[in-house]
Coordinates of N, CA and C and ligand atoms in Angstrom, one line a residue:
M23 N 17.0 -9.0 -4.3 CA 15.8 -7.7 -5.0 C 14.3 -7.4 -3.6
N24 N 14.2 -5.8 -3.4 CA 13.5 -5.1 -2.3 C 12.3 -5.2 -2.7
I25 N 11.3 -5.4 -2.3 CA 10.0 -5.1 -2.7 C 9.4 -4.5 -1.4
I26 N 8.8 -3.1 -1.8 CA 8.1 -2.4 -0.7 C 6.9 -2.5 -1.0
V27 N 5.5 -3.0 -0.4 CA 4.2 -3.2 -0.8 C 3.3 -2.6 0.0
C28 N 2.4 -1.5 -0.5 CA 1.6 -0.8 -0.3 C 0.1 -1.0 0.5
I29 N 0.7 -1.1 2.2 CA -1.3 -1.1 2.3 C -1.5 -0.3 3.2
K30 N -3.2 -0.2 3.2 CA -3.6 0.4 3.8 C -4.6 -0.2 4.9
Q31 N -5.0 0.9 5.4 CA -6.2 -0.1 6.4 C -7.2 0.6 6.1
V32 N -8.6 -0.5 6.6 CA -9.7 0.4 5.2 C -11.0 -0.8 6.7
P33 N -12.6 0.6 7.1 CA -13.4 -0.1 8.0 C -13.4 -1.9 7.3
N34 N -14.1 -2.0 8.4 CA -14.3 -4.0 7.4 C -16.0 -3.0 7.1
T35 N -16.0 -2.9 6.1 CA -17.9 -2.1 5.7 C -17.3 -1.3 4.8
S36 N -18.6 -1.6 3.8 CA -19.0 -1.2 2.2 C -19.5 0.7 2.8
E37 N -20.4 0.8 4.4 CA -20.8 1.3 4.1 C -20.2 2.3 5.2
V38 N -19.9 2.8 4.7 CA -19.1 4.1 5.3 C -19.6 5.2 4.7
K39 N -19.6 5.8 6.1 CA -20.2 6.8 6.9 C -19.6 8.7 6.7
I40 N -19.7 9.0 6.2 CA -19.3 10.7 5.9 C -19.3 11.6 7.4
N41 N -18.4 12.2 7.7 CA -18.5 13.5 8.4 C -18.6 14.7 8.0
P42 N -19.9 14.9 8.0 CA -20.6 16.5 7.6 C -19.9 17.9 7.4
E43 N -19.5 17.7 8.3 CA -18.7 18.8 8.9 C -17.0 18.3 8.4
T44 N -16.0 18.2 8.6 CA -14.5 17.8 8.5 C -14.9 17.1 7.0
K45 N -16.0 16.4 5.7 CA -16.3 15.5 5.0 C -14.8 14.9 4.8
T46 N -14.9 13.6 5.9 CA -13.2 12.7 5.5 C -14.4 11.2 6.8
L47 N -13.9 10.5 6.6 CA -14.4 9.5 7.0 C -14.7 8.6 7.8
I48 N -16.2 8.6 8.8 CA -16.1 8.4 9.9 C -15.2 6.4 10.2
R49 N -14.1 6.4 11.1 CA -13.8 5.4 11.3 C -14.1 4.5 12.4
D50 N -14.5 5.2 13.5 CA -14.7 5.1 15.1 C -15.4 4.3 15.2
G51 N -15.8 2.9 15.7 CA -16.7 2.1 16.0 C -16.2 1.2 14.5
V52 N -16.2 0.7 14.4 CA -15.8 0.7 12.7 C -14.9 -0.6 13.0
E53 N -14.9 -1.7 12.8 CA -13.7 -3.2 12.6 C -12.5 -2.5 11.5
S54 N -11.3 -3.1 12.2 CA -10.5 -2.5 10.8 C -10.0 -3.3 10.6
I55 N -9.4 -3.4 9.4 CA -9.2 -5.1 8.5 C -8.1 -4.2 6.8
I56 N -6.8 -4.9 6.3 CA -6.0 -4.8 5.8 C -6.8 -4.5 4.5
N57 N -6.6 -3.8 3.5 CA -7.6 -3.1 2.1 C -7.4 -5.1 1.5
P58 N -8.2 -5.4 0.9 CA -9.4 -6.8 0.6 C -7.8 -6.9 -0.9
D59 N -7.4 -5.6 -1.8 CA -6.4 -5.4 -2.4 C -5.2 -5.3 -2.1
D60 N -4.7 -5.6 -1.3 CA -3.3 -5.1 -0.8 C -3.3 -6.7 0.1
K61 N -4.2 -7.3 0.6 CA -3.5 -8.3 0.9 C -2.8 -9.3 -0.7
N62 N -3.7 -9.2 -1.8 CA -3.5 -9.9 -2.4 C -1.3 -9.6 -3.0
A63 N -2.1 -7.8 -3.0 CA -0.7 -7.2 -3.0 C 1.0 -7.7 -2.3
L64 N 0.3 -8.2 -1.4 CA 0.9 -8.7 0.1 C 1.9 -10.0 -0.5
E65 N 0.3 -10.6 -0.8 CA 1.1 -12.1 -1.1 C 1.5 -12.5 -2.0
A66 N 1.7 -11.9 -3.1 CA 2.8 -11.2 -4.7 C 4.0 -11.8 -4.0
A67 N 4.1 -10.3 -2.9 CA 5.4 -10.2 -2.6 C 5.7 -11.2 -1.6
L68 N 5.4 -11.8 -1.2 CA 5.5 -13.3 0.0 C 5.9 -14.6 -1.6
E69 N 5.3 -14.9 -2.9 CA 5.5 -15.4 -4.0 C 6.6 -15.6 -4.0
L70 N 7.3 -13.8 -4.0 CA 8.6 -13.8 -4.8 C 9.7 -13.9 -4.2
K71 N 8.8 -14.0 -2.9 CA 10.1 -13.8 -1.6 C 10.2 -15.7 -1.0
D72 N 9.5 -16.8 -1.6 CA 9.4 -17.8 -1.7 C 10.7 -18.4 -2.4
K73 N 10.4 -17.2 -3.5 CA 10.6 -18.0 -5.0 C 12.3 -17.6 -5.1
T74 N 12.4 -16.3 -4.5 CA 13.9 -15.7 -5.1 C 14.5 -15.3 -3.5
G75 N 14.1 -15.6 -2.6 CA 14.8 -15.0 -1.2 C 14.8 -13.0 -1.3
A76 N 14.2 -12.2 -1.8 CA 13.1 -10.6 -1.8 C 13.4 -10.6 -0.5
Y77 N 13.4 -9.5 -0.4 CA 12.9 -9.1 1.3 C 11.6 -7.4 0.8
V78 N 10.8 -9.0 1.5 CA 9.2 -7.9 1.5 C 10.0 -6.5 2.7
T79 N 9.2 -5.2 2.5 CA 9.6 -4.3 3.5 C 7.0 -3.7 3.1
V80 N 7.1 -3.8 3.9 CA 5.3 -2.9 3.9 C 5.5 -1.4 4.6
L81 N 5.1 -0.7 3.9 CA 4.4 0.8 4.3 C 2.9 1.3 4.2
S82 N 2.6 1.5 4.8 CA 1.1 2.6 5.1 C 1.0 3.4 5.8
M83 N 0.3 4.5 5.3 CA 0.0 5.6 6.6 C -1.7 5.7 6.7
G84 N -1.7 6.2 8.1 CA -2.4 6.5 8.6 C -2.0 6.6 10.3
P85 N -3.1 6.3 11.1 CA -2.9 6.9 12.1 C -2.3 6.0 13.3
M86 N -2.6 6.0 14.2 CA -0.7 4.4 15.4 C -2.3 3.0 15.2
Q87 N -2.9 3.0 14.5 CA -3.5 2.0 14.9 C -3.2 1.4 13.8
A88 N -2.9 2.0 13.0 CA -2.9 1.0 11.7 C -1.5 0.4 11.7
K89 N -1.3 0.0 12.5 CA 0.2 -0.5 13.4 C -0.4 -2.1 13.3
D90 N -1.9 -2.1 13.5 CA -2.7 -3.7 14.0 C -1.8 -4.7 12.0
A91 N -2.2 -3.1 11.3 CA -2.4 -3.6 9.0 C -1.1 -4.1 9.4
L92 N 0.1 -3.8 9.8 CA 1.6 -4.0 9.9 C 2.1 -5.2 10.5
L93 N 1.5 -5.0 11.9 CA 1.0 -7.2 13.1 C 0.8 -7.5 11.6
E94 N -0.2 -7.6 11.0 CA -0.6 -8.7 10.5 C -0.1 -9.1 9.6
A95 N 0.6 -7.9 8.7 CA 1.7 -8.1 7.5 C 2.6 -9.1 7.6
L96 N 3.5 -8.7 9.0 CA 4.5 -9.2 8.9 C 4.7 -10.6 9.8
A97 N 3.7 -10.9 10.4 CA 3.6 -11.9 10.8 C 2.7 -13.5 9.4
M98 N 2.7 -12.4 8.5 CA 2.4 -13.3 6.7 C 3.4 -13.5 5.9
G99 N 5.0 -12.7 6.4 CA 6.1 -13.2 6.2 C 6.4 -12.1 5.4
A100 N 5.9 -10.1 7.0 CA 7.2 -9.7 5.6 C 7.4 -9.1 6.5
D101 N 8.7 -8.2 5.8 CA 10.3 -8.6 6.8 C 10.5 -7.3 7.5
K102 N 10.2 -6.6 7.0 CA 9.8 -5.1 7.9 C 9.1 -4.1 7.7
A103 N 8.6 -3.4 8.4 CA 7.2 -2.3 8.0 C 7.7 -0.6 9.0
Y104 N 6.9 -0.1 7.9 CA 6.7 1.4 8.0 C 5.6 1.4 8.6
L105 N 5.3 2.5 9.4 CA 4.4 3.4 9.9 C 4.7 4.8 9.5
I106 N 3.9 5.4 8.7 CA 3.8 6.5 7.9 C 3.1 7.5 8.7
S107 N 3.4 8.3 9.8 CA 1.6 8.7 10.5 C 2.1 10.1 11.7
D108 N 2.1 11.0 11.0 CA 1.8 12.5 11.6 C 0.9 13.3 11.5
R109 N -0.3 14.3 12.4 CA -0.8 14.7 12.1 C -0.7 15.7 11.4
K110 N 0.5 16.2 11.0 CA -0.1 16.7 9.6 C 0.4 16.1 7.7
F111 N -0.1 14.4 8.1 CA -1.2 14.5 7.0 C -2.4 14.1 6.8
G112 N -3.0 14.5 8.6 CA -4.8 14.3 8.5 C -4.8 14.9 7.6
G113 N -6.0 14.4 7.0 CA -6.8 15.6 6.0 C -7.0 15.4 4.3
S114 N -5.0 14.8 4.2 CA -4.5 13.4 2.9 C -5.6 13.3 2.4
D115 N -5.8 13.8 1.2 CA -6.6 13.1 -0.8 C -5.8 12.2 -1.1
T116 N -5.8 12.1 -2.1 CA -5.0 11.1 -3.0 C -3.9 11.6 -3.3
W117 N -3.9 12.3 -3.6 CA -3.6 13.6 -4.1 C -1.5 13.9 -3.0
A118 N -1.4 13.9 -1.7 CA -1.1 14.4 -0.9 C -0.9 12.9 -0.2
T119 N -1.5 11.6 -0.7 CA -1.2 10.7 0.2 C 0.0 9.6 -0.5
A120 N -0.6 10.2 -2.3 CA 0.6 9.7 -3.4 C 2.2 10.3 -2.7
T121 N 2.2 11.6 -2.3 CA 3.2 12.1 -2.1 C 3.4 11.6 -1.3
I122 N 3.0 11.5 -0.7 CA 4.0 11.0 0.7 C 4.2 9.6 1.2
L123 N 2.8 9.0 0.3 CA 3.8 7.3 0.2 C 5.4 7.6 -0.6
A124 N 5.2 8.4 -1.3 CA 6.0 8.5 -2.6 C 8.0 8.9 -1.9
A125 N 7.0 10.4 -1.5 CA 8.8 10.9 0.0 C 9.5 9.5 1.3
A126 N 8.2 9.2 1.9 CA 8.3 8.1 1.8 C 9.9 7.2 1.7
I127 N 9.6 5.9 0.6 CA 9.8 5.5 -0.2 C 11.2 5.4 -0.5
E128 N 11.2 7.3 -0.7 CA 12.7 7.5 -1.0 C 13.3 7.9 0.2
K129 N 13.2 7.8 1.2 CA 13.3 7.5 2.6 C 13.8 6.3 3.3
I130 N 13.1 5.3 2.9 CA 13.8 3.7 2.6 C 15.1 3.5 2.2
G131 N 14.5 3.7 0.9 CA 15.9 3.8 0.0 C 15.7 2.8 -1.2
K132 N 16.4 2.0 -1.6 CA 16.5 1.0 -3.1 C 15.3 0.3 -3.2
F133 N 15.0 0.1 -3.7 CA 13.9 -1.0 -4.0 C 13.7 -1.5 -5.8
D134 N 13.5 -2.0 -5.7 CA 13.2 -3.2 -7.2 C 11.5 -3.1 -7.7
L135 N 11.2 -3.4 -7.2 CA 9.5 -3.4 -7.4 C 8.2 -3.1 -5.9
I136 N 6.9 -2.6 -6.7 CA 6.7 -1.6 -5.9 C 5.2 -1.5 -6.3
I137 N 4.2 -2.8 -4.5 CA 3.4 -3.6 -5.0 C 2.0 -2.9 -4.1
C138 N 1.0 -2.1 -5.2 CA -0.5 -1.8 -4.3 C -1.9 -2.8 -4.5
G139 N -2.7 -1.9 -3.6 CA -4.2 -3.1 -4.3 C -4.2 -2.5 -5.4
R140 N -4.8 -2.5 -6.8 CA -5.4 -1.3 -7.0 C -6.7 -0.5 -6.6
Q141 N -7.2 -0.7 -5.4 CA -8.6 -0.1 -4.9 C -8.5 -0.6 -3.2
A142 N -9.1 1.0 -2.7 CA -9.1 0.5 -1.4 C -10.9 0.1 -1.2
I143 N -11.4 -0.5 -0.4 CA -13.0 -0.5 0.4 C -12.7 1.0 0.3
D144 N -12.6 1.9 1.5 CA -12.9 2.9 0.8 C -12.9 4.3 0.9
G145 N -12.0 5.0 0.2 CA -11.8 5.8 -0.5 C -11.7 5.0 -2.1
D146 N -11.7 3.6 -2.4 CA -11.9 3.1 -3.4 C -11.5 4.9 -5.0
T147 N -10.9 5.3 -4.9 CA -10.1 5.3 -6.3 C -9.8 5.2 -7.7
A148 N -8.7 3.9 -6.4 CA -7.6 4.0 -6.6 C -6.6 4.7 -8.1
Q149 N -6.3 6.0 -7.3 CA -4.9 6.2 -7.4 C -4.1 6.8 -6.6
V150 N -4.0 5.9 -6.1 CA -2.5 6.1 -4.9 C -1.2 5.3 -6.1
G151 N -1.8 4.0 -6.3 CA -0.8 3.3 -7.1 C -0.3 3.8 -8.1
P152 N -0.3 4.5 -9.2 CA -0.6 5.4 -9.9 C 0.2 6.5 -10.0
E153 N -0.4 7.0 -8.8 CA 0.2 8.7 -8.3 C 1.6 8.0 -7.5
I154 N 2.3 7.4 -7.1 CA 3.5 6.7 -6.3 C 4.1 7.2 -7.1
A155 N 3.6 5.4 -8.3 CA 4.5 5.5 -10.4 C 5.2 7.3 -10.8
E156 N 3.9 7.8 -10.8 CA 4.3 8.9 -11.4 C 5.2 9.6 -10.6
F157 N 5.3 10.2 -9.2 CA 6.2 10.9 -8.0 C 6.5 10.5 -8.4
L158 N 7.7 8.5 -8.4 CA 9.3 8.3 -8.6 C 9.2 8.1 -10.2
D159 N 8.5 8.5 -11.1 CA 9.0 8.4 -12.3 C 9.1 6.9 -12.9
I160 N 8.9 6.0 -12.6 CA 8.7 4.9 -12.3 C 8.2 4.2 -13.9
P161 N 8.5 3.3 -14.8 CA 6.7 2.2 -15.3 C 5.4 2.1 -13.9
Q162 N 4.2 1.1 -14.5 CA 3.6 1.1 -13.5 C 2.3 0.1 -14.5
V163 N 2.1 -0.8 -13.7 CA 1.1 -1.5 -15.1 C 0.6 -1.8 -13.7
T164 N -1.1 -1.7 -13.6 CA -2.8 -1.7 -13.5 C -3.3 -2.4 -13.3
Y165 N -3.6 -3.6 -12.5 CA -4.6 -4.2 -13.2 C -4.0 -5.1 -12.9
A166 N -2.9 -5.9 -12.1 CA -1.5 -7.9 -12.2 C -2.7 -8.1 -12.2
K167 N -3.1 -9.2 -12.9 CA -3.7 -10.6 -12.6 C -3.1 -11.9 -12.2
K168 N -1.5 -11.7 -12.6 CA -0.4 -12.4 -13.4 C 0.8 -11.6 -13.1
L169 N 2.0 -12.0 -12.0 CA 2.7 -11.6 -12.1 C 4.3 -12.0 -11.6
E170 N 5.4 -12.8 -13.5 CA 6.6 -12.8 -12.9 C 7.6 -12.5 -13.0
L171 N 8.5 -12.9 -12.1 CA 10.2 -12.2 -12.2 C 10.8 -12.8 -13.9
D172 N 11.4 -12.1 -14.7 CA 12.6 -12.5 -15.3 C 13.3 -12.4 -15.2
G173 N 14.3 -12.6 -14.4 CA 15.9 -11.2 -14.3 C 15.4 -10.2 -13.7
G174 N 16.4 -9.2 -15.1 CA 16.3 -7.7 -14.5 C 14.8 -7.8 -14.8
K175 N 13.7 -8.1 -15.2 CA 12.0 -7.2 -15.2 C 11.2 -8.3 -14.6
I176 N 10.3 -7.7 -15.2 CA 8.9 -8.5 -14.9 C 8.0 -8.2 -16.2
R177 N 7.1 -10.0 -15.7 CA 6.2 -10.0 -17.5 C 4.8 -10.2 -15.7
V178 N 3.7 -8.7 -16.5 CA 2.7 -8.5 -16.0 C 1.4 -9.4 -17.2
K179 N 0.3 -9.6 -16.1 CA -0.6 -10.1 -17.3 C -1.2 -8.4 -16.5
R180 N -2.2 -8.3 -16.9 CA -3.6 -7.1 -16.9 C -4.7 -7.5 -16.9
F181 N -6.1 -7.5 -17.0 CA -6.9 -7.5 -16.6 C -7.4 -6.5 -16.8
C182 N -8.4 -5.5 -17.6 CA -8.9 -5.1 -18.0 C -10.4 -5.2 -18.9
E183 N -11.7 -4.2 -18.2 CA -12.6 -4.3 -19.5 C -12.4 -5.9 -20.5
A184 N -12.3 -6.9 -19.1 CA -12.7 -8.9 -20.5 C -11.2 -8.8 -20.8
K185 N -11.0 -7.8 -21.0 CA -9.3 -8.7 -21.4 C -8.5 -8.7 -20.6
D186 N -7.0 -9.3 -21.3 CA -6.0 -9.5 -20.9 C -4.9 -8.7 -21.4
Y187 N -4.0 -7.8 -20.8 CA -3.5 -7.2 -22.1 C -1.7 -7.5 -21.2
E188 N -0.8 -8.2 -21.5 CA 0.6 -8.8 -20.9 C 1.4 -7.4 -21.5
F189 N 2.7 -7.4 -20.5 CA 3.5 -6.1 -20.6 C 5.1 -7.1 -20.3
E190 N 5.7 -7.0 -20.6 CA 7.4 -6.7 -20.1 C 8.2 -5.2 -20.1
V191 N 8.4 -4.7 -18.6 CA 8.4 -4.1 -17.2 C 9.7 -4.3 -17.3
G192 N 11.4 -3.0 -17.3 CA 11.4 -3.0 -16.4 C 11.7 -2.6 -15.3
L193 N 12.8 -2.9 -14.4 CA 12.4 -2.5 -12.8 C 13.1 -1.5 -12.6
P194 N 13.5 -0.3 -11.5 CA 12.1 -0.5 -10.6 C 11.0 -0.3 -11.6
A195 N 9.4 -1.1 -10.9 CA 8.7 -1.0 -11.4 C 7.1 -0.4 -10.7
L196 N 6.3 -0.1 -11.1 CA 5.1 -0.6 -9.5 C 4.3 -1.3 -10.1
V197 N 3.3 -1.5 -9.1 CA 2.3 -2.9 -10.0 C 1.1 -2.6 -9.2
T198 N -0.3 -3.0 -9.5 CA -1.1 -3.3 -8.8 C -2.2 -4.2 -8.7
A199 N -2.6 -4.7 -8.4 CA -2.8 -6.3 -7.7 C -4.7 -5.7 -7.8
I200 N -5.3 -7.3 -8.6 CA -6.3 -7.7 -8.5 C -6.6 -8.5 -7.6
K201 N -7.8 -9.2 -7.2 CA -7.9 -10.4 -6.4 C -7.7 -11.0 -7.6
E202 N -7.4 -11.6 -8.3 CA -7.9 -12.5 -9.3 C -6.1 -12.5 -8.8
L203 N -5.0 -12.4 -8.8 CA -3.6 -12.2 -9.1 C -3.6 -13.5 -8.3
N204 N -4.0 -14.0 -6.8 CA -3.3 -15.4 -6.2 C -4.4 -15.7 -4.7
T205 N -3.9 -16.6 -4.3 CA -5.1 -16.5 -3.1 C -3.9 -16.5 -2.0
V206 N -4.8 -16.4 -1.1 CA -3.6 -15.4 0.0 C -3.3 -14.9 0.8
R207 N -2.6 -15.8 1.7 CA -2.4 -16.6 2.5 C -2.3 -16.5 4.0
Y208 N -2.4 -17.8 4.3 CA -2.4 -16.1 6.7 C -2.0 -16.6 7.6
P209 N -1.1 -15.8 8.2 CA -0.5 -15.8 9.0 C 0.0 -16.8 10.1
C210 N 1.4 -18.0 9.6 CA 1.7 -18.5 10.6 C 1.5 -18.5 12.5
V211 N 2.0 -19.5 12.8 CA 2.1 -19.0 14.7 C 3.9 -19.1 14.4
K212 N 4.6 -19.3 13.8 CA 5.9 -18.9 14.2 C 6.0 -17.7 13.4
G213 N 5.3 -17.1 12.9 CA 5.4 -15.2 11.9 C 4.7 -15.0 13.5
I214 N 3.4 -14.9 13.8 CA 3.0 -14.7 15.1 C 3.7 -13.9 16.1
F215 N 4.2 -15.5 16.8 CA 5.4 -16.2 18.3 C 6.3 -15.2 17.3
K216 N 6.5 -14.9 16.3 CA 8.7 -14.1 15.4 C 8.2 -12.2 15.3
V217 N 6.9 -11.6 15.2 CA 6.3 -10.4 15.4 C 5.5 -9.7 16.5
Y218 N 5.1 -11.1 17.0 CA 4.9 -10.0 18.9 C 6.0 -9.7 19.5
N219 N 7.3 -10.6 19.3 CA 9.0 -10.7 20.3 C 9.3 -10.1 19.5
N220 N 10.2 -9.1 18.2 CA 10.3 -8.3 18.1 C 9.6 -6.7 17.0
E221 N 8.5 -6.4 18.0 CA 7.2 -5.3 17.3 C 8.7 -4.6 17.5
E222 N 9.4 -4.3 18.5 CA 9.9 -2.8 18.0 C 10.9 -2.6 17.0
D223 N 11.5 -3.4 16.9 CA 12.6 -4.0 15.7 C 11.9 -4.5 14.6
M224 N 10.6 -4.5 14.3 CA 10.4 -5.0 13.0 C 9.2 -3.0 12.2
I225 N 8.5 -2.9 13.6 CA 7.5 -1.8 13.0 C 8.7 -0.5 13.1
E226 N 9.2 0.3 12.0 CA 9.3 1.4 12.3 C 8.5 3.0 12.1
V227 N 8.5 3.2 12.8 CA 7.6 4.9 12.5 C 8.0 6.3 11.8
L228 N 7.8 6.5 11.0 CA 8.1 7.5 10.0 C 6.9 9.1 10.3
T229 N 7.8 9.8 10.9 CA 6.2 11.1 11.0 C 7.3 12.4 10.2
F230 N 6.8 13.0 10.6 CA 6.4 14.5 8.8 C 8.4 14.4 9.0
D231 N 8.9 14.8 10.4 CA 10.2 15.6 9.9 C 11.2 14.1 9.6
D232 N 11.1 13.2 10.0 CA 12.3 11.9 8.4 C 11.5 12.2 7.6
I233 N 10.8 12.5 6.8 CA 10.8 11.9 5.2 C 11.1 13.9 3.9
V234 N 11.5 13.5 3.8 CA 11.5 14.7 3.0 C 10.3 14.9 1.8
V235 N 9.4 16.1 2.4 CA 8.3 16.4 1.7 C 7.9 18.0 1.3
D236 N 7.2 18.9 1.1 CA 7.0 19.8 0.6 C 5.0 19.9 1.3
A237 N 5.7 20.5 2.5 CA 4.4 20.8 3.5 C 2.7 21.4 2.3
S238 N 2.7 22.0 1.6 CA 2.3 22.6 1.1 C 1.6 21.4 -0.7
Q239 N 2.2 20.6 0.2 CA 1.6 19.3 -0.8 C 0.8 18.6 0.1
I240 N 0.6 18.4 1.4 CA 0.3 17.3 2.4 C -0.7 17.6 3.2
G241 N -2.2 17.0 4.1 CA -2.8 17.2 4.2 C -3.9 17.8 3.7
I242 N -5.3 18.8 4.4 CA -5.8 19.0 3.8 C -5.8 19.7 3.3
K243 N -5.0 21.0 3.2 CA -4.1 22.2 2.5 C -3.5 21.9 1.7
G244 N -2.8 21.0 1.7 CA -1.8 20.1 0.1 C -2.8 19.2 -0.6
S245 N -4.8 19.0 -0.7 CA -5.3 17.9 -1.4 C -5.9 18.8 -2.0
P246 N -6.0 19.1 -3.4 CA -6.7 19.5 -4.3 C -8.3 19.5 -5.1
T247 N -8.4 17.9 -4.0 CA -10.0 17.7 -4.4 C -10.3 18.2 -2.8
N248 N -12.1 18.9 -3.4 CA -13.1 19.1 -2.5 C -14.0 17.9 -2.4
V249 N -14.8 17.6 -1.6 CA -16.0 16.4 -1.2 C -17.0 17.2 -1.1
H250 N -18.5 17.3 -2.1 CA -19.1 17.8 -2.1 C -20.8 16.8 -1.6
Ligands
FAD20 P1 -6.7 4.2 -3.2 O1 -6.6 4.6 -4.3 O2 -8.5 3.3 -4.0 O3 -6.0 2.6 -2.9 C1 -5.1 2.0 -3.9 C2 -3.7 1.6 -3.6 O4 -3.2 2.8 -2.5 C3 -4.6 0.5 -1.9 O5 -4.6 -0.2 -2.3 C4 -3.0 0.8 -0.8 O6 -2.0 -0.9 -2.1 C5 -2.5 1.7 -1.8 N1 -2.3 3.1 -0.3 C6 -3.8 4.0 -0.5 N2 -4.0 5.2 0.9 C7 -2.6 4.1 1.2 C8 -2.6 4.3 2.7 N3 -3.2 5.6 3.1 N4 -1.0 3.7 2.8 C9 -0.4 2.8 2.5 N5 -1.0 2.6 0.9 C10 -2.3 2.8 0.7 N6 -7.9 9.3 4.9 C11 -7.8 8.9 6.0 O7 -7.4 7.6 6.1 N7 -8.1 10.0 7.0 C12 -8.4 11.4 6.4 O8 -7.7 11.8 7.4 C13 -8.5 11.8 4.5 N8 -9.2 12.7 4.7 C14 -9.1 13.3 3.3 C15 -10.1 14.7 3.4 C16 -10.5 15.0 2.1 C17 -10.7 16.0 0.9 C18 -9.9 14.0 1.3 C19 -10.7 12.9 -0.4 C20 -9.6 12.6 1.5 C21 -9.4 11.9 2.2 N9 -9.2 10.9 3.3 C22 -8.4 10.2 4.6 C23 -9.0 9.9 2.1 C24 -7.9 9.4 1.0 O9 -7.9 10.8 0.2 C25 -8.1 8.0 0.3 O10 -8.9 7.4 1.4 C26 -6.3 8.5 0.1 O11 -5.7 8.1 0.0 C27 -5.9 6.7 -0.3 O12 -7.7 6.2 -1.3 P2 -7.6 5.6 -1.6 O13 -9.2 5.2 -0.4 O14 -9.3 6.4 -3.5 O15 -7.3 4.7 -2.3

């Protein structure tokens, strides 16, 4: 089983500042962390790995410093990481981000399950996971608080507006995780050693030239969102 987890590196603060000229987030000088919901997404994948031997790939689009988030995910137990990074991707809104991530997933190849966090603590839109599912034309279940594998299907308990909903979905599919899904593990010493000795092999950088994506759909020009 191949599982892809999308993780976003975010500023460790809820007081996000916006550059008044570019209308994008100011990230300089703020400590960066893995977006909290994305750690629940990763934990869910690692629990499936513990049970079934699944292969877990983590994916992040961002500047080169997002490598730190990938290193942490690998130290927690992921098998392979891809950093999707190119100046042409800068300024991408959720539409363009999901376009790029979906193209990167198609480049990486076969997958059974994609797990995203519900929502990033900086952008906060909760749009990227559902958009990736739409672009890849696969079913999605958002706000998962329970996730079980049952043969070629998954059973997902979705928590939304104070109610639980149960879904059974064929694979491949995309799920977005909420914090109630699990308790996130810490990286272990063995994992940290493995990653720092094999960083070059375990993290691959994909640029614009590596993926098949329509240039008019990415970056500032390909972003239909306007920030006022
Ligand atoms: P959500 O939709 O809330 O995230 C849901 C889940 O999707 C996450 O939990 C995670 O699993 C996954 N996910 C989201 N983003 C990523 C990612 N990058 N990599 C892997 N998984 C991910 N942001 C920048 O970083 N640089 C920019 O230059 C930039 N320019 C922007 C320009 C405009 C006009 C606008 C409107 C936004 C811009 N942003 C930029 C913000 C960017 O659009 C969002 O941060 C990004 O699309 C994700 O949206 P979100 O934060 O709301 O994530």
